[in-house]
Amino acid sequence: MGFFTEMFARPRPQEHLRYRSALALLHSMSNADRADIGIKPADFPRIAREMSIR
C-alpha cells in the first residue's frame, strides 16, 4: 500500500522541471512586458502551474 502512496504523493519530474522553467521565464520578463499582458508577480505560481501542465 505504501507504494501507491509514494507514487501519487511525489510530483512528476517532467512537470516539476517545466514548472521551474516557466517560473524562471515569468521572472525574467520586464515590468513593461508584465504590464502589457496584465499579470502581477503574485500570479506567477498559478500561471507557471498552468504552463507546466500543457
PDB file of C-alpha atoms in Angstrom, residues 4-36:
ATOM      1  CA  PHE A   4       0.688   3.729  -4.124  1.00  0.00           C
ATOM      2  CA  THR A   5       1.103   6.492  -1.571  1.00  0.00           C
ATOM      3  CA  GLU A   6       4.606   7.263  -2.837  1.00  0.00           C
ATOM      4  CA  MET A   7       3.566   7.032  -6.465  1.00  0.00           C
ATOM      5  CA  PHE A   8       0.805   9.606  -6.093  1.00  0.00           C
ATOM      6  CA  ALA A   9       2.426  11.831  -3.477  1.00  0.00           C
ATOM      7  CA  ARG A  10       5.532  12.692  -5.479  1.00  0.00           C
ATOM      8  CA  PRO A  11       5.334  15.252  -8.292  1.00  0.00           C
ATOM      9  CA  ARG A  12       6.241  14.110 -11.750  1.00  0.00           C
ATOM     10  CA  PRO A  13       9.824  15.108 -12.596  1.00  0.00           C
ATOM     11  CA  GLN A  14       8.951  16.469 -16.061  1.00  0.00           C
ATOM     12  CA  GLU A  15       6.182  18.696 -14.739  1.00  0.00           C
ATOM     13  CA  HIS A  16       8.459  19.915 -11.964  1.00  0.00           C
ATOM     14  CA  LEU A  17      11.169  20.897 -14.461  1.00  0.00           C
ATOM     15  CA  ARG A  18       8.616  22.562 -16.720  1.00  0.00           C
ATOM     16  CA  TYR A  19       7.202  24.443 -13.718  1.00  0.00           C
ATOM     17  CA  ARG A  20      10.654  25.732 -12.760  1.00  0.00           C
ATOM     18  CA  SER A  21      11.431  26.827 -16.319  1.00  0.00           C
ATOM     19  CA  ALA A  22       8.036  28.547 -16.676  1.00  0.00           C
ATOM     20  CA  LEU A  23       8.590  30.333 -13.370  1.00  0.00           C
ATOM     21  CA  ALA A  24      12.052  31.439 -14.497  1.00  0.00           C
ATOM     22  CA  LEU A  25      10.573  32.740 -17.751  1.00  0.00           C
ATOM     23  CA  LEU A  26       7.971  34.763 -15.883  1.00  0.00           C
ATOM     24  CA  HIS A  27      10.586  36.225 -13.517  1.00  0.00           C
ATOM     25  CA  SER A  28      12.813  37.188 -16.435  1.00  0.00           C
ATOM     26  CA  MET A  29      10.140  39.370 -18.045  1.00  0.00           C
ATOM     27  CA  SER A  30      10.469  43.112 -17.694  1.00  0.00           C
ATOM     28  CA  ASN A  31       7.878  45.198 -15.874  1.00  0.00           C
ATOM     29  CA  ALA A  32       6.680  46.606 -19.194  1.00  0.00           C
ATOM     30  CA  ASP A  33       6.104  43.101 -20.566  1.00  0.00           C
ATOM     31  CA  ARG A  34       4.181  42.123 -17.447  1.00  0.00           C
ATOM     32  CA  ALA A  35       2.035  45.239 -17.624  1.00  0.00           C
ATOM     33  CA  ASP A  36       1.414  44.636 -21.328  1.00  0.00           C
TER      34      ASP A  36
END
